[in-house]
Amino acid sequence: MMVVVALMTGLGLYFAQRNVAANVERSLQQDFQGQLSALDKLQELRHAALAERCRAFASKPRIHAALEDNALDLLYPSAKDELRDLMEGEKPAPEQSAQSLHARFYRFLDQAGAVLPPSKPAEVGELDEQTEGALALRELPQTQQIGYVWENSNRSDSAIDEIIAIPIFSSDTGEVISALVVGFKPFEVTGKRTGVEMRSGIWVNGQLHVPSFSAAAEAALSPELNNAIANSDRARNNFIVRVNATPELLFYKRLNPGSLFPPAYEICIYPLADSISRQHRLRWQIGGAGVLLLLGGFFASHLTAIRLSAPVEKLAMDSEMNRAHRRRAEAALVSTSEELKRSTRYSADASHQLKTPVTVLRAGLEGLLTREDFKPEVYEELSALLHQTHRLTGVIEDLLLLSRMDAGHLRIDAKPVNLSHLVDQWLDDLGALSDGRDIKIEREIPSELYVAGEERYTSLIVQNVLENAHKYNRPRGWIRARARQENEQVVLTISNSGPPIPRSAKEHIFERFHRDSTRSAISGHGLGLNLARELARLHGGDLRLVQSENDSTEFEVRFRASRASPNRGSMS
Amino acid sequence: MVKTFRPATLVNWRAMRLQRLVWLTALFVLLPDSVFAQAVAEGRVELQKSHAAPVIAKRYEIVTTGGVLATQPPLAVVYLDGSFPKPGSPPTKQIAQKNLAFLPPLLPVQVGTKVEFPNLDDTYHNIFSYSPAKRFDLGRYRPEERPIPSEVFDKPGLVTLRCEIHEHMRGLILVLDTPYFALTDADGRFRLSGLPSGRYTLKAWIDSKTTREQRVELKSGATLHVDFP
């Protein structure tokens, strides 16, 4: 469990860390992009300001006059006056030179786009031949052009200049007759705002120039950058480089898209060391927090487990006790069963032992009754005693039968029994009883209903139920016997009038030796229904009380229907 | 530009006296010839149709169309080309700056003519020219500038006047070798009188790129009709 938890926590931490790392990266990129776009805006403004300034100078009438009135020799001298502000003005402090609009040099282009050589180079900013050549354009531009050139690239004090070419339109013809190309110190990015030293440089013509970089570092960076720029189809991109063995994020962006001048790229280099160390720190923090969390969780879960296990242990103890109870109960059951067996045996023995004296008793009484020298009261007494012995015999036989059943010794030799016939016989007998109660007997018994069973016991069942119906009847009451076949069963319903069985007694009527206390006046030994039910069940059927309300009590006996043919049954 | 007062009144007065003497002498020398041998040339220069609305105030200005400078509405300068003795002292002419425009916008002058550029506006003007025929720069000056800034045009050719402050301003001075020249009217008609007899070339300057010419033989006392189609 703990392993799973640890695994899940580890996974969670891993993804959290990755997420955080991605966020850091994204925020870094956003920061960077934000800075760059701010820079773009700044550059744009700067270019606009520079261009506006240059355009104002280029529209000076003297310059136009020099160009339009065929006075090229007066061009630079005129420009010297006009562009004095641009070139001379206030010399900015070196650290602010990049932010100022102070021009380093200017040149005019002729109709073909070539540089018009100045008469006094010192006045217009001296340039080596190569740099001056780089100011030329294939043709005169219709719009302002931004470019970057290496100034004195073969010297140690080489620098990159930002150049703006402003077309000069003839006031006579409206056509471009010249262009003013002004060189400025390029705008430099400083990372002062972020607190991280972001360096910027310019890439032009396959050469990288980052002011704060050594020539070696520039040279090391150049091939990768050249490759990236050559293969880049986007205007802006970034990748990670290693400068002096520390990782840096490098962004590059085209400075002069669509310019007639060679493409130049702004290069921004952002040291990643700080960000990486921050990420490392964050990773450790997350990891540490995770471990602490895990440990805390472990202890918490342990405590919880102890709390939780208390009832479980109690449960185990209880169950142990339960088991002991069960064992005791089982032992009790075994002893009960043995007792039961013993009692069954006893009952059987007792029955046998009783049978003989009762038979002797009955024989003696019958013998006495045959004598004629007694008083009439004695005969009555004797016949009552004889009746009691008959009753005793019935009880003993019932008990014997029951004990045989209890012992499992009773075997049913099932044969088709004509139930209709059986019921008719018993009903006839009941009808013949003259006890003065005048009980009406109704029967709805289809003829030739055969059940599977032993005739003796089937008869006993029917007898017991019918006797019960008669016994608990009322004067001028009725007994109704109905039988029908239901699929594989034959259902015999015996109902009788008379006071209903009390609710409390209903559950006990099938118990052995049960006799309704309210009806104790009625003769019986309380074995009849029990015996009938046991026998019915033994025959694969059942006996149950259907209902006993008001003036009606109904029992239902189910027998297995016999599959034997009626012919055969009738023959038996 | 601030011009300082030059204490040279005496010198000027002497020069003027000398000038008058020269003029009188010339009159005497030339009079018989000018009275008896004078020729007249007149005619019409076919001017370009003006696309502008009819000018009521007869204000002309220099316009550039495709790099061609001309007056608008069009005017032409007709002059007799040739080598003529220079006048001792050519007259002084004026081109004023009024309402930020040169007035007149086109001025034909004989070589050696001094042209004054009075400023009639209530603002600074800075008239200059980089034209090969005359480069000058009068600097900035206000209307009250005295003496009136001027230049002597001593080389034939077309001089484009500009104002360093008002870049749209253009003026033209056509510096001619000849004393015989005239501006046409708006219909292109011209009349040159007092011409010497002989074979000459009569030219019509129409714009900075177009000058027409015709060979003429002038006879004293006769009026020659010349049209420039």
PDB file of C-alpha atoms in Angstrom, chain A residues 183-370:
ATOM      1  CA  GLY A 183      24.844  55.992 -40.172  1.00  0.00           C
ATOM      2  CA  PHE A 184      24.094  55.748 -36.458  1.00  0.00           C
ATOM      3  CA  LYS A 185      25.433  53.726 -33.623  1.00  0.00           C
ATOM      4  CA  PRO A 186      22.997  50.884 -33.260  1.00  0.00           C
ATOM      5  CA  PHE A 187      20.628  50.665 -30.387  1.00  0.00           C
ATOM      6  CA  GLU A 188      21.889  48.378 -27.689  1.00  0.00           C
ATOM      7  CA  VAL A 189      19.788  46.229 -25.464  1.00  0.00           C
ATOM      8  CA  THR A 190      20.544  46.229 -21.827  1.00  0.00           C
ATOM      9  CA  GLY A 191      18.992  43.812 -19.403  1.00  0.00           C
ATOM     10  CA  LYS A 192      18.960  46.238 -16.543  1.00  0.00           C
ATOM     11  CA  ARG A 193      15.247  46.049 -16.175  1.00  0.00           C
ATOM     12  CA  THR A 194      15.150  42.352 -15.423  1.00  0.00           C
ATOM     13  CA  GLY A 195      18.182  42.253 -13.230  1.00  0.00           C
ATOM     14  CA  VAL A 196      19.638  39.624 -15.488  1.00  0.00           C
ATOM     15  CA  GLU A 197      22.318  40.577 -17.858  1.00  0.00           C
ATOM     16  CA  MET A 198      20.823  40.245 -21.290  1.00  0.00           C
ATOM     17  CA  ARG A 199      23.265  40.990 -24.023  1.00  0.00           C
ATOM     18  CA  SER A 200      22.455  41.979 -27.510  1.00  0.00           C
ATOM     19  CA  GLY A 201      24.344  42.068 -30.701  1.00  0.00           C
ATOM     20  CA  ILE A 202      23.914  42.192 -34.400  1.00  0.00           C
ATOM     21  CA  TRP A 203      24.525  39.594 -37.022  1.00  0.00           C
ATOM     22  CA  VAL A 204      25.164  40.837 -40.494  1.00  0.00           C
ATOM     23  CA  ASN A 205      26.800  39.237 -43.509  1.00  0.00           C
ATOM     24  CA  GLY A 206      27.629  36.087 -41.598  1.00  0.00           C
ATOM     25  CA  GLN A 207      29.417  37.960 -38.877  1.00  0.00           C
ATOM     26  CA  LEU A 208      28.313  38.325 -35.315  1.00  0.00           C
ATOM     27  CA  HIS A 209      29.057  41.313 -33.215  1.00  0.00           C
ATOM     28  CA  VAL A 210      28.132  41.331 -29.547  1.00  0.00           C
ATOM     29  CA  PRO A 211      29.814  44.245 -27.808  1.00  0.00           C
ATOM     30  CA  SER A 212      30.227  42.437 -24.506  1.00  0.00           C
ATOM     31  CA  PHE A 213      31.584  39.279 -26.095  1.00  0.00           C
ATOM     32  CA  SER A 214      35.148  38.432 -26.862  1.00  0.00           C
ATOM     33  CA  ALA A 215      36.084  37.791 -30.462  1.00  0.00           C
ATOM     34  CA  ALA A 216      36.596  34.126 -29.623  1.00  0.00           C
ATOM     35  CA  ALA A 217      33.122  33.787 -28.144  1.00  0.00           C
ATOM     36  CA  GLU A 218      31.655  35.486 -31.169  1.00  0.00           C
ATOM     37  CA  ALA A 219      33.558  33.192 -33.470  1.00  0.00           C
ATOM     38  CA  ALA A 220      32.408  30.144 -31.514  1.00  0.00           C
ATOM     39  CA  LEU A 221      28.809  31.215 -31.746  1.00  0.00           C
ATOM     40  CA  SER A 222      28.858  32.244 -35.382  1.00  0.00           C
ATOM     41  CA  PRO A 223      28.649  28.869 -37.168  1.00  0.00           C
ATOM     42  CA  GLU A 224      25.650  27.734 -35.159  1.00  0.00           C
ATOM     43  CA  LEU A 225      23.930  31.039 -35.690  1.00  0.00           C
ATOM     44  CA  ASN A 226      24.762  31.154 -39.398  1.00  0.00           C
ATOM     45  CA  ASN A 227      23.299  27.713 -39.751  1.00  0.00           C
ATOM     46  CA  ALA A 228      20.170  28.606 -37.810  1.00  0.00           C
ATOM     47  CA  ILE A 229      19.606  31.784 -39.796  1.00  0.00           C
ATOM     48  CA  ALA A 230      20.242  30.070 -43.086  1.00  0.00           C
ATOM     49  CA  ASN A 231      17.724  27.329 -42.276  1.00  0.00           C
ATOM     50  CA  SER A 232      15.215  29.472 -40.511  1.00  0.00           C
ATOM     51  CA  ASP A 233      12.004  30.175 -42.317  1.00  0.00           C
ATOM     52  CA  ARG A 234      10.686  32.300 -39.524  1.00  0.00           C
ATOM     53  CA  ALA A 235      11.447  35.905 -38.814  1.00  0.00           C
ATOM     54  CA  ARG A 236      12.242  35.193 -35.193  1.00  0.00           C
ATOM     55  CA  ASN A 237      13.546  32.142 -33.471  1.00  0.00           C
ATOM     56  CA  ASN A 238      15.501  30.987 -30.510  1.00  0.00           C
ATOM     57  CA  PHE A 239      17.707  28.190 -29.342  1.00  0.00           C
ATOM     58  CA  ILE A 240      20.013  27.371 -26.495  1.00  0.00           C
ATOM     59  CA  VAL A 241      23.726  27.848 -26.927  1.00  0.00           C
ATOM     60  CA  ARG A 242      26.702  27.350 -24.671  1.00  0.00           C
ATOM     61  CA  VAL A 243      28.880  30.348 -24.154  1.00  0.00           C
ATOM     62  CA  ASN A 244      31.964  29.723 -22.047  1.00  0.00           C
ATOM     63  CA  ALA A 245      30.393  26.416 -20.999  1.00  0.00           C
ATOM     64  CA  THR A 246      27.299  28.085 -19.556  1.00  0.00           C
ATOM     65  CA  PRO A 247      23.956  27.680 -21.225  1.00  0.00           C
ATOM     66  CA  GLU A 248      22.353  30.752 -22.697  1.00  0.00           C
ATOM     67  CA  LEU A 249      19.115  31.329 -24.490  1.00  0.00           C
ATOM     68  CA  LEU A 250      19.697  32.978 -27.822  1.00  0.00           C
ATOM     69  CA  PHE A 251      17.011  34.809 -29.741  1.00  0.00           C
ATOM     70  CA  TYR A 252      17.451  36.198 -33.178  1.00  0.00           C
ATOM     71  CA  LYS A 253      15.180  38.404 -35.155  1.00  0.00           C
ATOM     72  CA  ARG A 254      15.453  40.023 -38.541  1.00  0.00           C
ATOM     73  CA  LEU A 255      16.175  43.682 -38.001  1.00  0.00           C
ATOM     74  CA  ASN A 256      15.461  44.938 -41.465  1.00  0.00           C
ATOM     75  CA  PRO A 257      12.874  42.721 -43.099  1.00  0.00           C
ATOM     76  CA  GLY A 258      12.381  43.573 -46.741  1.00  0.00           C
ATOM     77  CA  SER A 259      15.290  45.948 -46.857  1.00  0.00           C
ATOM     78  CA  LEU A 260      17.432  46.510 -49.916  1.00  0.00           C
ATOM     79  CA  PHE A 261      20.411  46.301 -47.621  1.00  0.00           C
ATOM     80  CA  PRO A 262      21.774  42.862 -46.700  1.00  0.00           C
ATOM     81  CA  PRO A 263      19.727  41.068 -44.036  1.00  0.00           C
ATOM     82  CA  ALA A 264      20.742  41.755 -40.478  1.00  0.00           C
ATOM     83  CA  TYR A 265      19.589  40.032 -37.337  1.00  0.00           C
ATOM     84  CA  GLU A 266      19.260  41.207 -33.824  1.00  0.00           C
ATOM     85  CA  ILE A 267      20.829  38.716 -31.460  1.00  0.00           C
ATOM     86  CA  CYS A 268      19.775  38.641 -27.838  1.00  0.00           C
ATOM     87  CA  ILE A 269      21.534  36.379 -25.424  1.00  0.00           C
ATOM     88  CA  TYR A 270      19.994  35.641 -22.101  1.00  0.00           C
ATOM     89  CA  PRO A 271      21.974  33.708 -19.497  1.00  0.00           C
ATOM     90  CA  LEU A 272      20.123  30.592 -18.455  1.00  0.00           C
ATOM     91  CA  ALA A 273      22.424  29.697 -15.571  1.00  0.00           C
ATOM     92  CA  ASP A 274      20.334  31.636 -13.122  1.00  0.00           C
ATOM     93  CA  SER A 275      17.106  30.216 -14.429  1.00  0.00           C
ATOM     94  CA  ILE A 276      18.535  26.708 -14.432  1.00  0.00           C
ATOM     95  CA  SER A 277      19.813  27.057 -10.895  1.00  0.00           C
ATOM     96  CA  ARG A 278      16.426  28.390  -9.912  1.00  0.00           C
ATOM     97  CA  GLN A 279      14.848  25.382 -11.567  1.00  0.00           C
ATOM     98  CA  HIS A 280      17.264  23.097  -9.760  1.00  0.00           C
ATOM     99  CA  ARG A 281      16.437  24.737  -6.503  1.00  0.00           C
ATOM    100  CA  LEU A 282      12.759  24.412  -7.268  1.00  0.00           C
ATOM    101  CA  ARG A 283      13.226  20.766  -8.169  1.00  0.00           C
ATOM    102  CA  TRP A 284      14.976  20.133  -4.870  1.00  0.00           C
ATOM    103  CA  GLN A 285      12.312  22.025  -3.024  1.00  0.00           C
ATOM    104  CA  ILE A 286       9.590  20.024  -4.687  1.00  0.00           C
ATOM    105  CA  GLY A 287      11.470  16.782  -4.088  1.00  0.00           C
ATOM    106  CA  GLY A 288      12.120  17.664  -0.454  1.00  0.00           C
ATOM    107  CA  ALA A 289       8.554  18.711   0.045  1.00  0.00           C
ATOM    108  CA  GLY A 290       7.465  15.451  -1.540  1.00  0.00           C
ATOM    109  CA  VAL A 291       9.640  13.365   0.750  1.00  0.00           C
ATOM    110  CA  LEU A 292       8.422  15.285   3.794  1.00  0.00           C
ATOM    111  CA  LEU A 293       4.882  14.909   2.597  1.00  0.00           C
ATOM    112  CA  LEU A 294       5.390  11.217   2.079  1.00  0.00           C
ATOM    113  CA  LEU A 295       6.896  10.765   5.517  1.00  0.00           C
ATOM    114  CA  GLY A 296       4.127  12.822   7.074  1.00  0.00           C
ATOM    115  CA  GLY A 297       1.607  10.777   5.158  1.00  0.00           C
ATOM    116  CA  PHE A 298       3.263   7.602   6.256  1.00  0.00           C
ATOM    117  CA  PHE A 299       3.097   8.540   9.927  1.00  0.00           C
ATOM    118  CA  ALA A 300      -0.405   9.864   9.602  1.00  0.00           C
ATOM    119  CA  SER A 301      -1.559   6.706   7.872  1.00  0.00           C
ATOM    120  CA  HIS A 302       0.244   4.615  10.441  1.00  0.00           C
ATOM    121  CA  LEU A 303      -1.571   6.388  13.260  1.00  0.00           C
ATOM    122  CA  THR A 304      -4.834   6.062  11.416  1.00  0.00           C
ATOM    123  CA  ALA A 305      -4.149   2.395  10.815  1.00  0.00           C
ATOM    124  CA  ILE A 306      -3.579   1.835  14.529  1.00  0.00           C
ATOM    125  CA  ARG A 307      -6.845   3.547  15.265  1.00  0.00           C
ATOM    126  CA  LEU A 308      -8.596   1.628  12.574  1.00  0.00           C
ATOM    127  CA  SER A 309      -7.113  -1.728  13.525  1.00  0.00           C
ATOM    128  CA  ALA A 310      -8.451  -1.564  17.103  1.00  0.00           C
ATOM    129  CA  PRO A 311     -11.999  -2.506  16.161  1.00  0.00           C
ATOM    130  CA  VAL A 312     -10.683  -5.018  13.666  1.00  0.00           C
ATOM    131  CA  GLU A 313      -8.674  -6.697  16.379  1.00  0.00           C
ATOM    132  CA  LYS A 314     -11.686  -6.573  18.599  1.00  0.00           C
ATOM    133  CA  LEU A 315     -13.616  -8.135  15.786  1.00  0.00           C
ATOM    134  CA  ALA A 316     -11.041 -10.887  15.531  1.00  0.00           C
ATOM    135  CA  MET A 317     -11.286 -11.463  19.252  1.00  0.00           C
ATOM    136  CA  ASP A 318     -15.069 -11.524  19.017  1.00  0.00           C
ATOM    137  CA  SER A 319     -14.884 -13.951  16.210  1.00  0.00           C
ATOM    138  CA  GLU A 320     -12.620 -16.143  18.343  1.00  0.00           C
ATOM    139  CA  MET A 321     -15.224 -16.005  21.039  1.00  0.00           C
ATOM    140  CA  ASN A 322     -17.911 -16.742  18.508  1.00  0.00           C
ATOM    141  CA  ARG A 323     -15.955 -19.744  17.360  1.00  0.00           C
ATOM    142  CA  ALA A 324     -15.810 -20.995  20.932  1.00  0.00           C
ATOM    143  CA  HIS A 325     -19.533 -20.425  21.199  1.00  0.00           C
ATOM    144  CA  ARG A 326     -20.052 -22.309  18.026  1.00  0.00           C
ATOM    145  CA  ARG A 327     -17.920 -25.173  19.219  1.00  0.00           C
ATOM    146  CA  ARG A 328     -19.919 -25.295  22.386  1.00  0.00           C
ATOM    147  CA  ALA A 329     -23.153 -25.181  20.411  1.00  0.00           C
ATOM    148  CA  GLU A 330     -21.917 -27.924  18.151  1.00  0.00           C
ATOM    149  CA  ALA A 331     -21.021 -30.039  21.127  1.00  0.00           C
ATOM    150  CA  ALA A 332     -24.427 -29.313  22.571  1.00  0.00           C
ATOM    151  CA  LEU A 333     -26.009 -30.265  19.273  1.00  0.00           C
ATOM    152  CA  VAL A 334     -24.142 -33.543  19.211  1.00  0.00           C
ATOM    153  CA  SER A 335     -25.219 -34.322  22.742  1.00  0.00           C
ATOM    154  CA  THR A 336     -28.770 -33.281  21.924  1.00  0.00           C
ATOM    155  CA  SER A 337     -28.761 -35.480  18.896  1.00  0.00           C
ATOM    156  CA  GLU A 338     -27.492 -38.332  20.983  1.00  0.00           C
ATOM    157  CA  GLU A 339     -30.112 -37.586  23.570  1.00  0.00           C
ATOM    158  CA  LEU A 340     -32.685 -37.453  20.832  1.00  0.00           C
ATOM    159  CA  LYS A 341     -31.518 -40.777  19.515  1.00  0.00           C
ATOM    160  CA  ARG A 342     -31.594 -42.104  22.979  1.00  0.00           C
ATOM    161  CA  SER A 343     -35.054 -40.724  23.555  1.00  0.00           C
ATOM    162  CA  THR A 344     -36.249 -42.099  20.250  1.00  0.00           C
ATOM    163  CA  ARG A 345     -34.870 -45.429  21.189  1.00  0.00           C
ATOM    164  CA  TYR A 346     -36.434 -44.985  24.564  1.00  0.00           C
ATOM    165  CA  SER A 347     -39.729 -44.043  23.026  1.00  0.00           C
ATOM    166  CA  ALA A 348     -39.646 -47.076  20.768  1.00  0.00           C
ATOM    167  CA  ASP A 349     -38.652 -49.322  23.662  1.00  0.00           C
ATOM    168  CA  ALA A 350     -41.273 -47.754  25.843  1.00  0.00           C
ATOM    169  CA  SER A 351     -43.909 -48.251  23.223  1.00  0.00           C
ATOM    170  CA  HIS A 352     -42.989 -51.857  22.831  1.00  0.00           C
ATOM    171  CA  GLN A 353     -42.853 -52.336  26.569  1.00  0.00           C
ATOM    172  CA  LEU A 354     -46.239 -50.639  26.922  1.00  0.00           C
ATOM    173  CA  LYS A 355     -47.910 -52.432  24.071  1.00  0.00           C
ATOM    174  CA  THR A 356     -47.876 -55.796  25.751  1.00  0.00           C
ATOM    175  CA  PRO A 357     -49.383 -54.786  29.146  1.00  0.00           C
ATOM    176  CA  VAL A 358     -52.078 -52.734  27.357  1.00  0.00           C
ATOM    177  CA  THR A 359     -52.925 -55.734  25.215  1.00  0.00           C
ATOM    178  CA  VAL A 360     -53.029 -57.877  28.343  1.00  0.00           C
ATOM    179  CA  LEU A 361     -55.150 -55.252  30.039  1.00  0.00           C
ATOM    180  CA  ARG A 362     -57.549 -55.056  27.116  1.00  0.00           C
ATOM    181  CA  ALA A 363     -57.805 -58.806  26.870  1.00  0.00           C
ATOM    182  CA  GLY A 364     -58.540 -58.932  30.593  1.00  0.00           C
ATOM    183  CA  LEU A 365     -61.193 -56.270  30.359  1.00  0.00           C
ATOM    184  CA  GLU A 366     -62.777 -57.932  27.327  1.00  0.00           C
ATOM    185  CA  GLY A 367     -62.754 -61.169  29.264  1.00  0.00           C
ATOM    186  CA  LEU A 368     -64.497 -59.481  32.186  1.00  0.00           C
ATOM    187  CA  LEU A 369     -67.096 -58.015  29.875  1.00  0.00           C
ATOM    188  CA  THR A 370     -68.025 -61.442  28.660  1.00  0.00           C
TER     189      THR A 370
END
